[in-house]
Amino acid sequence: MQLLQEIRRNINKQEKHKYLLSVAVAAPTFLVDTSYDVARMNEYVDYVNLMSYDYHFYTKSTPFTGINAPLYASPNQIGYFATLNINYSAYYWHFNGMEKNKIIIGLPTYGHSYTLMNNQNTVIGAPAIGYGRLGILGFVDYKQMCTFVTENKIKPFFDMDSKSPYAVKYSEWVSYDDTVSLTFKTEFIKNNDFGGAMIFSLNMDDHVGVCKKDLPKGTPKRFPLTKN
Ligand SMILES: *[C@@H]1O[C@H](CO)[C@@H](O)[C@H](O)[C@H]1NC(C)=O
């Protein structure tokens, strides 16, 4: 806090340029509670970039599938699990004292892969035994995702609670984002008057154009997720 205060005091003294002060911040409520004085941060920063992703990914202590960046909770999630979504985090930051127009919502262009324990159980929350084969430590970029879906002729599922797709082939299970899910998420930002969107990250979007055959007509060939 001291640091932010000093930086703010200093940039306000600059006459030639108007500088912005922004901070990338965590989304989970327990981190917000233990790490930030949100109301005071609000006085010093122009905006916070909310890292509203990685809500679910494979770890030994969470060995089940889940959505990387759910927009909303699903009705069967209760207690702590019901807080693991973009909507909850964005409002949590706001209720703790950050002005809405300073809250920039992070949107991922990557997904998380899992290896299912049982190929027949493919639901969200199904037991998993590790990262999937796709990606690095389970981080899958959008190019890899498109290739995976097209080459295997997969018809991805779309979960209407979280407004997010996931794709399954044998024991490979991947949660990711596409143009449809990101449209829901940007509409949410606009309809709820938050400050804007932050993309994580440009290089994990399709900067080559390999996804174009799967995308609706008129979608930009390069950076389809970011530009759409
Ligand atoms: C979004 O979050 C707010 C604040 O926590 C809550 O009141 C609202 O019910 C949530 N919306 C949905 C659709 O879950």
PDB file of C-alpha atoms and ligand atoms in Angstrom:
ATOM      1  CA  MET A   1       0.000   0.000   0.000  1.00  0.00           C
ATOM      2  CA  GLN A   2       2.869   2.292   0.914  1.00  0.00           C
ATOM      3  CA  LEU A   3       4.402   1.519  -2.466  1.00  0.00           C
ATOM      4  CA  LEU A   4       1.236   2.335  -4.394  1.00  0.00           C
ATOM      5  CA  GLN A   5       0.851   5.537  -2.427  1.00  0.00           C
ATOM      6  CA  GLU A   6       4.417   6.618  -3.225  1.00  0.00           C
ATOM      7  CA  ILE A   7       4.054   5.792  -6.897  1.00  0.00           C
ATOM      8  CA  ARG A   8       0.800   7.698  -7.087  1.00  0.00           C
ATOM      9  CA  ARG A   9       2.280  10.727  -5.332  1.00  0.00           C
ATOM     10  CA  ASN A  10       5.197  10.688  -7.718  1.00  0.00           C
ATOM     11  CA  ILE A  11       3.308  10.307 -10.972  1.00  0.00           C
ATOM     12  CA  ASN A  12       0.935  13.068  -9.938  1.00  0.00           C
ATOM     13  CA  LYS A  13       3.988  15.342  -9.729  1.00  0.00           C
ATOM     14  CA  GLN A  14       4.977  14.652 -13.350  1.00  0.00           C
ATOM     15  CA  GLU A  15       3.923  17.520 -15.537  1.00  0.00           C
ATOM     16  CA  LYS A  16       4.890  16.392 -19.048  1.00  0.00           C
ATOM     17  CA  HIS A  17       2.935  13.140 -19.106  1.00  0.00           C
ATOM     18  CA  LYS A  18      -0.146  11.748 -17.486  1.00  0.00           C
ATOM     19  CA  TYR A  19       0.762   8.242 -16.297  1.00  0.00           C
ATOM     20  CA  LEU A  20      -1.566   5.405 -15.422  1.00  0.00           C
ATOM     21  CA  LEU A  21      -1.085   3.153 -12.419  1.00  0.00           C
ATOM     22  CA  SER A  22      -2.545  -0.334 -12.757  1.00  0.00           C
ATOM     23  CA  VAL A  23      -2.098  -3.535 -10.756  1.00  0.00           C
ATOM     24  CA  ALA A  24      -2.748  -7.186 -11.641  1.00  0.00           C
ATOM     25  CA  VAL A  25      -4.705  -8.689  -8.745  1.00  0.00           C
ATOM     26  CA  ALA A  26      -5.881 -12.103  -7.576  1.00  0.00           C
ATOM     27  CA  ALA A  27      -9.510 -13.187  -7.814  1.00  0.00           C
ATOM     28  CA  PRO A  28     -10.081 -15.791  -5.027  1.00  0.00           C
ATOM     29  CA  THR A  29     -11.806 -14.241  -2.002  1.00  0.00           C
ATOM     30  CA  PHE A  30      -9.332 -15.606   0.559  1.00  0.00           C
ATOM     31  CA  LEU A  31      -6.470 -13.910  -1.292  1.00  0.00           C
ATOM     32  CA  VAL A  32      -8.399 -10.649  -1.527  1.00  0.00           C
ATOM     33  CA  ASP A  33      -9.148 -10.809   2.225  1.00  0.00           C
ATOM     34  CA  THR A  34      -5.574 -11.563   3.264  1.00  0.00           C
ATOM     35  CA  SER A  35      -3.587  -9.576   0.692  1.00  0.00           C
ATOM     36  CA  TYR A  36      -5.296  -6.298  -0.147  1.00  0.00           C
ATOM     37  CA  ASP A  37      -6.765  -3.204   1.430  1.00  0.00           C
ATOM     38  CA  VAL A  38      -9.167  -2.747  -1.469  1.00  0.00           C
ATOM     39  CA  ALA A  39     -10.686   0.571  -0.356  1.00  0.00           C
ATOM     40  CA  ARG A  40      -7.263   2.192  -0.029  1.00  0.00           C
ATOM     41  CA  MET A  41      -6.048   0.707  -3.294  1.00  0.00           C
ATOM     42  CA  ASN A  42      -9.044   2.337  -4.925  1.00  0.00           C
ATOM     43  CA  GLU A  43      -7.646   5.739  -3.923  1.00  0.00           C
ATOM     44  CA  TYR A  44      -4.295   5.184  -5.666  1.00  0.00           C
ATOM     45  CA  VAL A  45      -4.814   3.067  -8.771  1.00  0.00           C
ATOM     46  CA  ASP A  46      -6.395   3.906 -12.108  1.00  0.00           C
ATOM     47  CA  TYR A  47      -7.453   0.315 -12.472  1.00  0.00           C
ATOM     48  CA  VAL A  48      -6.921  -3.267 -11.361  1.00  0.00           C
ATOM     49  CA  ASN A  49      -6.524  -6.101 -13.844  1.00  0.00           C
ATOM     50  CA  LEU A  50      -8.467  -8.933 -12.247  1.00  0.00           C
ATOM     51  CA  MET A  51      -6.852 -12.307 -12.927  1.00  0.00           C
ATOM     52  CA  SER A  52     -10.228 -14.017 -13.178  1.00  0.00           C
ATOM     53  CA  TYR A  53      -9.061 -17.388 -14.526  1.00  0.00           C
ATOM     54  CA  ASP A  54      -7.368 -20.554 -13.237  1.00  0.00           C
ATOM     55  CA  TYR A  55     -10.376 -21.112 -10.968  1.00  0.00           C
ATOM     56  CA  HIS A  56     -10.044 -24.813 -11.720  1.00  0.00           C
ATOM     57  CA  PHE A  57      -7.112 -26.850 -12.979  1.00  0.00           C
ATOM     58  CA  TYR A  58      -5.624 -30.217 -12.076  1.00  0.00           C
ATOM     59  CA  THR A  59      -3.713 -30.503  -8.822  1.00  0.00           C
ATOM     60  CA  LYS A  60      -3.208 -33.512  -6.522  1.00  0.00           C
ATOM     61  CA  SER A  61      -5.572 -31.950  -3.995  1.00  0.00           C
ATOM     62  CA  THR A  62      -8.214 -31.046  -6.618  1.00  0.00           C
ATOM     63  CA  PRO A  63      -8.231 -34.181  -8.781  1.00  0.00           C
ATOM     64  CA  PHE A  64     -11.379 -33.450 -10.771  1.00  0.00           C
ATOM     65  CA  THR A  65     -12.314 -31.584 -13.931  1.00  0.00           C
ATOM     66  CA  GLY A  66     -13.491 -27.997 -13.791  1.00  0.00           C
ATOM     67  CA  ILE A  67     -13.980 -24.864 -15.855  1.00  0.00           C
ATOM     68  CA  ASN A  68     -10.988 -22.515 -16.177  1.00  0.00           C
ATOM     69  CA  ALA A  69     -12.981 -19.274 -16.087  1.00  0.00           C
ATOM     70  CA  PRO A  70     -16.679 -19.813 -15.292  1.00  0.00           C
ATOM     71  CA  LEU A  71     -18.794 -16.686 -15.654  1.00  0.00           C
ATOM     72  CA  TYR A  72     -21.300 -17.862 -13.016  1.00  0.00           C
ATOM     73  CA  ALA A  73     -21.555 -20.637 -10.435  1.00  0.00           C
ATOM     74  CA  SER A  74     -23.614 -23.690 -11.245  1.00  0.00           C
ATOM     75  CA  PRO A  75     -26.597 -24.435  -8.944  1.00  0.00           C
ATOM     76  CA  ASN A  76     -24.859 -27.504  -7.471  1.00  0.00           C
ATOM     77  CA  GLN A  77     -21.849 -25.496  -6.278  1.00  0.00           C
ATOM     78  CA  ILE A  78     -22.184 -24.408  -2.667  1.00  0.00           C
ATOM     79  CA  GLY A  79     -20.059 -22.519  -0.152  1.00  0.00           C
ATOM     80  CA  TYR A  80     -16.525 -21.759  -1.276  1.00  0.00           C
ATOM     81  CA  PHE A  81     -17.046 -23.423  -4.663  1.00  0.00           C
ATOM     82  CA  ALA A  82     -19.841 -20.976  -5.488  1.00  0.00           C
ATOM     83  CA  THR A  83     -17.318 -18.110  -5.223  1.00  0.00           C
ATOM     84  CA  LEU A  84     -15.022 -19.504  -7.912  1.00  0.00           C
ATOM     85  CA  ASN A  85     -16.334 -17.538 -10.886  1.00  0.00           C
ATOM     86  CA  ILE A  86     -15.851 -14.239 -12.685  1.00  0.00           C
ATOM     87  CA  ASN A  87     -19.151 -12.688 -11.559  1.00  0.00           C
ATOM     88  CA  TYR A  88     -18.489 -13.385  -7.892  1.00  0.00           C
ATOM     89  CA  SER A  89     -14.905 -12.092  -7.991  1.00  0.00           C
ATOM     90  CA  ALA A  90     -15.768  -8.913  -9.882  1.00  0.00           C
ATOM     91  CA  TYR A  91     -18.533  -8.007  -7.421  1.00  0.00           C
ATOM     92  CA  TYR A  92     -16.369  -9.037  -4.476  1.00  0.00           C
ATOM     93  CA  TRP A  93     -13.762  -6.491  -5.515  1.00  0.00           C
ATOM     94  CA  HIS A  94     -16.503  -3.922  -5.979  1.00  0.00           C
ATOM     95  CA  PHE A  95     -18.223  -4.610  -2.620  1.00  0.00           C
ATOM     96  CA  ASN A  96     -14.831  -4.311  -0.912  1.00  0.00           C
ATOM     97  CA  GLY A  97     -14.395  -0.790  -2.221  1.00  0.00           C
ATOM     98  CA  MET A  98     -13.060  -0.792  -5.786  1.00  0.00           C
ATOM     99  CA  GLU A  99     -15.062   1.399  -8.157  1.00  0.00           C
ATOM    100  CA  LYS A 100     -16.669  -0.623 -10.924  1.00  0.00           C
ATOM    101  CA  ASN A 101     -15.098   1.368 -13.739  1.00  0.00           C
ATOM    102  CA  LYS A 102     -11.644   0.568 -12.298  1.00  0.00           C
ATOM    103  CA  ILE A 103     -12.225  -3.182 -12.394  1.00  0.00           C
ATOM    104  CA  ILE A 104     -10.852  -4.701 -15.602  1.00  0.00           C
ATOM    105  CA  ILE A 105     -11.954  -8.312 -16.042  1.00  0.00           C
ATOM    106  CA  GLY A 106      -9.315 -10.825 -17.145  1.00  0.00           C
ATOM    107  CA  LEU A 107     -10.372 -13.155 -19.945  1.00  0.00           C
ATOM    108  CA  PRO A 108      -8.264 -16.181 -20.884  1.00  0.00           C
ATOM    109  CA  THR A 109      -7.417 -17.308 -24.413  1.00  0.00           C
ATOM    110  CA  TYR A 110      -6.063 -20.611 -23.063  1.00  0.00           C
ATOM    111  CA  GLY A 111      -7.590 -23.644 -21.402  1.00  0.00           C
ATOM    112  CA  HIS A 112      -6.694 -26.376 -18.918  1.00  0.00           C
ATOM    113  CA  SER A 113      -6.469 -30.069 -19.812  1.00  0.00           C
ATOM    114  CA  TYR A 114      -7.062 -33.108 -17.616  1.00  0.00           C
ATOM    115  CA  THR A 115      -6.726 -36.882 -17.909  1.00  0.00           C
ATOM    116  CA  LEU A 116      -9.966 -38.540 -16.858  1.00  0.00           C
ATOM    117  CA  MET A 117      -9.926 -41.433 -14.434  1.00  0.00           C
ATOM    118  CA  ASN A 118     -12.813 -43.051 -16.298  1.00  0.00           C
ATOM    119  CA  ASN A 119     -13.512 -42.268 -19.984  1.00  0.00           C
ATOM    120  CA  GLN A 120     -17.211 -42.830 -19.364  1.00  0.00           C
ATOM    121  CA  ASN A 121     -17.483 -40.111 -16.738  1.00  0.00           C
ATOM    122  CA  THR A 122     -16.955 -36.853 -18.605  1.00  0.00           C
ATOM    123  CA  VAL A 123     -19.044 -34.395 -16.583  1.00  0.00           C
ATOM    124  CA  ILE A 124     -17.712 -31.191 -15.016  1.00  0.00           C
ATOM    125  CA  GLY A 125     -16.339 -32.407 -11.693  1.00  0.00           C
ATOM    126  CA  ALA A 126     -15.443 -35.899 -12.955  1.00  0.00           C
ATOM    127  CA  PRO A 127     -12.414 -37.529 -11.271  1.00  0.00           C
ATOM    128  CA  ALA A 128      -9.102 -36.833 -13.010  1.00  0.00           C
ATOM    129  CA  ILE A 129      -5.696 -38.421 -12.520  1.00  0.00           C
ATOM    130  CA  GLY A 130      -3.444 -35.725 -13.947  1.00  0.00           C
ATOM    131  CA  TYR A 131      -2.990 -33.012 -16.526  1.00  0.00           C
ATOM    132  CA  GLY A 132      -4.061 -33.932 -20.017  1.00  0.00           C
ATOM    133  CA  ARG A 133      -1.599 -34.751 -22.780  1.00  0.00           C
ATOM    134  CA  LEU A 134      -2.434 -31.432 -24.415  1.00  0.00           C
ATOM    135  CA  GLY A 135      -0.477 -28.350 -23.469  1.00  0.00           C
ATOM    136  CA  ILE A 136       2.298 -27.686 -21.003  1.00  0.00           C
ATOM    137  CA  LEU A 137       1.385 -28.665 -17.422  1.00  0.00           C
ATOM    138  CA  GLY A 138      -2.184 -28.650 -18.681  1.00  0.00           C
ATOM    139  CA  PHE A 139      -2.067 -25.125 -20.147  1.00  0.00           C
ATOM    140  CA  VAL A 140      -3.464 -25.389 -23.681  1.00  0.00           C
ATOM    141  CA  ASP A 141      -3.416 -22.442 -26.096  1.00  0.00           C
ATOM    142  CA  TYR A 142      -6.243 -21.757 -28.529  1.00  0.00           C
ATOM    143  CA  LYS A 143      -4.304 -22.985 -31.589  1.00  0.00           C
ATOM    144  CA  GLN A 144      -3.722 -26.394 -29.975  1.00  0.00           C
ATOM    145  CA  MET A 145      -7.357 -26.469 -28.962  1.00  0.00           C
ATOM    146  CA  CYS A 146      -8.660 -25.828 -32.481  1.00  0.00           C
ATOM    147  CA  THR A 147      -6.341 -28.464 -33.913  1.00  0.00           C
ATOM    148  CA  PHE A 148      -7.439 -30.978 -31.269  1.00  0.00           C
ATOM    149  CA  VAL A 149     -11.133 -30.350 -31.966  1.00  0.00           C
ATOM    150  CA  THR A 150     -10.849 -30.440 -35.786  1.00  0.00           C
ATOM    151  CA  GLU A 151      -8.484 -33.396 -36.090  1.00  0.00           C
ATOM    152  CA  ASN A 152     -10.612 -35.537 -33.799  1.00  0.00           C
ATOM    153  CA  LYS A 153     -13.896 -34.223 -35.214  1.00  0.00           C
ATOM    154  CA  ILE A 154     -14.987 -33.435 -31.660  1.00  0.00           C
ATOM    155  CA  LYS A 155     -18.294 -31.786 -30.960  1.00  0.00           C
ATOM    156  CA  PRO A 156     -17.516 -29.735 -27.849  1.00  0.00           C
ATOM    157  CA  PHE A 157     -20.020 -29.368 -25.010  1.00  0.00           C
ATOM    158  CA  PHE A 158     -21.201 -25.933 -23.979  1.00  0.00           C
ATOM    159  CA  ASP A 159     -22.032 -25.537 -20.292  1.00  0.00           C
ATOM    160  CA  MET A 160     -24.765 -22.926 -19.912  1.00  0.00           C
ATOM    161  CA  ASP A 161     -24.148 -22.339 -16.187  1.00  0.00           C
ATOM    162  CA  SER A 162     -20.534 -21.241 -16.594  1.00  0.00           C
ATOM    163  CA  LYS A 163     -21.056 -20.057 -20.214  1.00  0.00           C
ATOM    164  CA  SER A 164     -17.983 -22.045 -21.216  1.00  0.00           C
ATOM    165  CA  PRO A 165     -17.157 -24.905 -23.592  1.00  0.00           C
ATOM    166  CA  TYR A 166     -15.242 -28.095 -22.880  1.00  0.00           C
ATOM    167  CA  ALA A 167     -14.058 -30.797 -25.238  1.00  0.00           C
ATOM    168  CA  VAL A 168     -13.597 -34.495 -24.567  1.00  0.00           C
ATOM    169  CA  LYS A 169     -11.844 -37.312 -26.459  1.00  0.00           C
ATOM    170  CA  TYR A 170     -11.267 -40.639 -24.684  1.00  0.00           C
ATOM    171  CA  SER A 171      -9.497 -39.692 -21.445  1.00  0.00           C
ATOM    172  CA  GLU A 172      -8.562 -36.167 -22.599  1.00  0.00           C
ATOM    173  CA  TRP A 173     -10.803 -33.454 -21.088  1.00  0.00           C
ATOM    174  CA  VAL A 174     -10.190 -29.746 -21.774  1.00  0.00           C
ATOM    175  CA  SER A 175     -11.884 -26.592 -20.508  1.00  0.00           C
ATOM    176  CA  TYR A 176     -11.205 -23.562 -22.715  1.00  0.00           C
ATOM    177  CA  ASP A 177     -12.747 -20.396 -24.154  1.00  0.00           C
ATOM    178  CA  ASP A 178     -14.063 -19.732 -27.641  1.00  0.00           C
ATOM    179  CA  THR A 179     -15.756 -16.822 -29.424  1.00  0.00           C
ATOM    180  CA  VAL A 180     -19.143 -17.777 -27.943  1.00  0.00           C
ATOM    181  CA  SER A 181     -18.000 -17.929 -24.301  1.00  0.00           C
ATOM    182  CA  LEU A 182     -15.984 -14.731 -24.640  1.00  0.00           C
ATOM    183  CA  THR A 183     -19.015 -12.976 -26.105  1.00  0.00           C
ATOM    184  CA  PHE A 184     -21.035 -13.933 -22.977  1.00  0.00           C
ATOM    185  CA  LYS A 185     -18.187 -12.670 -20.806  1.00  0.00           C
ATOM    186  CA  THR A 186     -17.770  -9.336 -22.610  1.00  0.00           C
ATOM    187  CA  GLU A 187     -21.559  -8.794 -22.574  1.00  0.00           C
ATOM    188  CA  PHE A 188     -21.388  -9.348 -18.814  1.00  0.00           C
ATOM    189  CA  ILE A 189     -18.708  -6.640 -18.506  1.00  0.00           C
ATOM    190  CA  LYS A 190     -20.809  -4.181 -20.502  1.00  0.00           C
ATOM    191  CA  ASN A 191     -24.182  -4.982 -18.905  1.00  0.00           C
ATOM    192  CA  ASN A 192     -22.735  -4.710 -15.396  1.00  0.00           C
ATOM    193  CA  ASP A 193     -20.743  -1.519 -16.071  1.00  0.00           C
ATOM    194  CA  PHE A 194     -17.325  -2.869 -15.219  1.00  0.00           C
ATOM    195  CA  GLY A 195     -14.298  -1.023 -16.609  1.00  0.00           C
ATOM    196  CA  GLY A 196     -13.266  -3.299 -19.460  1.00  0.00           C
ATOM    197  CA  ALA A 197     -11.491  -6.495 -20.434  1.00  0.00           C
ATOM    198  CA  MET A 198      -7.893  -7.659 -20.125  1.00  0.00           C
ATOM    199  CA  ILE A 199      -6.704 -10.567 -22.299  1.00  0.00           C
ATOM    200  CA  PHE A 200      -4.418 -13.269 -20.954  1.00  0.00           C
ATOM    201  CA  SER A 201      -2.733 -13.660 -23.260  1.00  0.00           C
ATOM    202  CA  LEU A 202      -2.310 -12.486 -26.869  1.00  0.00           C
ATOM    203  CA  ASN A 203       0.255 -15.162 -27.692  1.00  0.00           C
ATOM    204  CA  MET A 204      -2.100 -17.938 -26.603  1.00  0.00           C
ATOM    205  CA  ASP A 205      -4.785 -16.707 -29.008  1.00  0.00           C
ATOM    206  CA  ASP A 206      -4.517 -17.984 -32.598  1.00  0.00           C
ATOM    207  CA  HIS A 207      -1.985 -15.559 -34.068  1.00  0.00           C
ATOM    208  CA  VAL A 208      -1.430 -17.822 -37.079  1.00  0.00           C
ATOM    209  CA  GLY A 209      -4.932 -18.459 -38.405  1.00  0.00           C
ATOM    210  CA  VAL A 210      -5.178 -22.254 -37.934  1.00  0.00           C
ATOM    211  CA  CYS A 211      -8.617 -21.979 -36.329  1.00  0.00           C
ATOM    212  CA  LYS A 212     -10.312 -20.212 -39.196  1.00  0.00           C
ATOM    213  CA  LYS A 213     -12.071 -23.240 -40.661  1.00  0.00           C
ATOM    214  CA  ASP A 214     -13.986 -23.840 -37.425  1.00  0.00           C
ATOM    215  CA  LEU A 215     -15.068 -20.267 -36.887  1.00  0.00           C
ATOM    216  CA  PRO A 216     -18.257 -18.538 -37.995  1.00  0.00           C
ATOM    217  CA  LYS A 217     -17.963 -16.468 -41.172  1.00  0.00           C
ATOM    218  CA  GLY A 218     -16.700 -12.953 -40.570  1.00  0.00           C
ATOM    219  CA  THR A 219     -14.569 -13.908 -37.553  1.00  0.00           C
ATOM    220  CA  PRO A 220     -11.101 -12.373 -37.919  1.00  0.00           C
ATOM    221  CA  LYS A 221      -8.626 -14.988 -39.156  1.00  0.00           C
ATOM    222  CA  ARG A 222      -5.813 -13.975 -36.833  1.00  0.00           C
ATOM    223  CA  PHE A 223      -6.491 -13.321 -33.138  1.00  0.00           C
ATOM    224  CA  PRO A 224     -10.111 -14.524 -33.417  1.00  0.00           C
ATOM    225  CA  LEU A 225     -10.690 -14.495 -29.648  1.00  0.00           C
ATOM    226  CA  THR A 226      -9.154 -11.106 -29.018  1.00  0.00           C
ATOM    227  CA  LYS A 227     -10.625  -9.303 -32.005  1.00  0.00           C
ATOM    228  CA  ASN A 228     -14.075 -10.808 -32.032  1.00  0.00           C
TER     229      ASN A 228
HETATM  230  C1  LIG B   1     -23.484 -12.362  -9.530  1.00  0.00           C
HETATM  231  O1  LIG B   1     -22.931 -11.921  -8.304  1.00  0.00           O
HETATM  232  C2  LIG B   1     -23.812 -11.154  -7.506  1.00  0.00           C
HETATM  233  C3  LIG B   1     -23.035 -10.622  -6.330  1.00  0.00           C
HETATM  234  O2  LIG B   1     -22.356 -11.647  -5.629  1.00  0.00           O
HETATM  235  C4  LIG B   1     -25.003 -12.003  -7.093  1.00  0.00           C
HETATM  236  O3  LIG B   1     -25.901 -11.232  -6.317  1.00  0.00           O
HETATM  237  C5  LIG B   1     -25.677 -12.529  -8.350  1.00  0.00           C
HETATM  238  O4  LIG B   1     -26.717 -13.422  -7.981  1.00  0.00           O
HETATM  239  C6  LIG B   1     -24.687 -13.253  -9.253  1.00  0.00           C
HETATM  240  N1  LIG B   1     -25.345 -13.602 -10.507  1.00  0.00           N
HETATM  241  C7  LIG B   1     -25.501 -14.860 -10.908  1.00  0.00           C
HETATM  242  C8  LIG B   1     -26.274 -15.051 -12.167  1.00  0.00           C
HETATM  243  O5  LIG B   1     -25.028 -15.812 -10.307  1.00  0.00           O
END
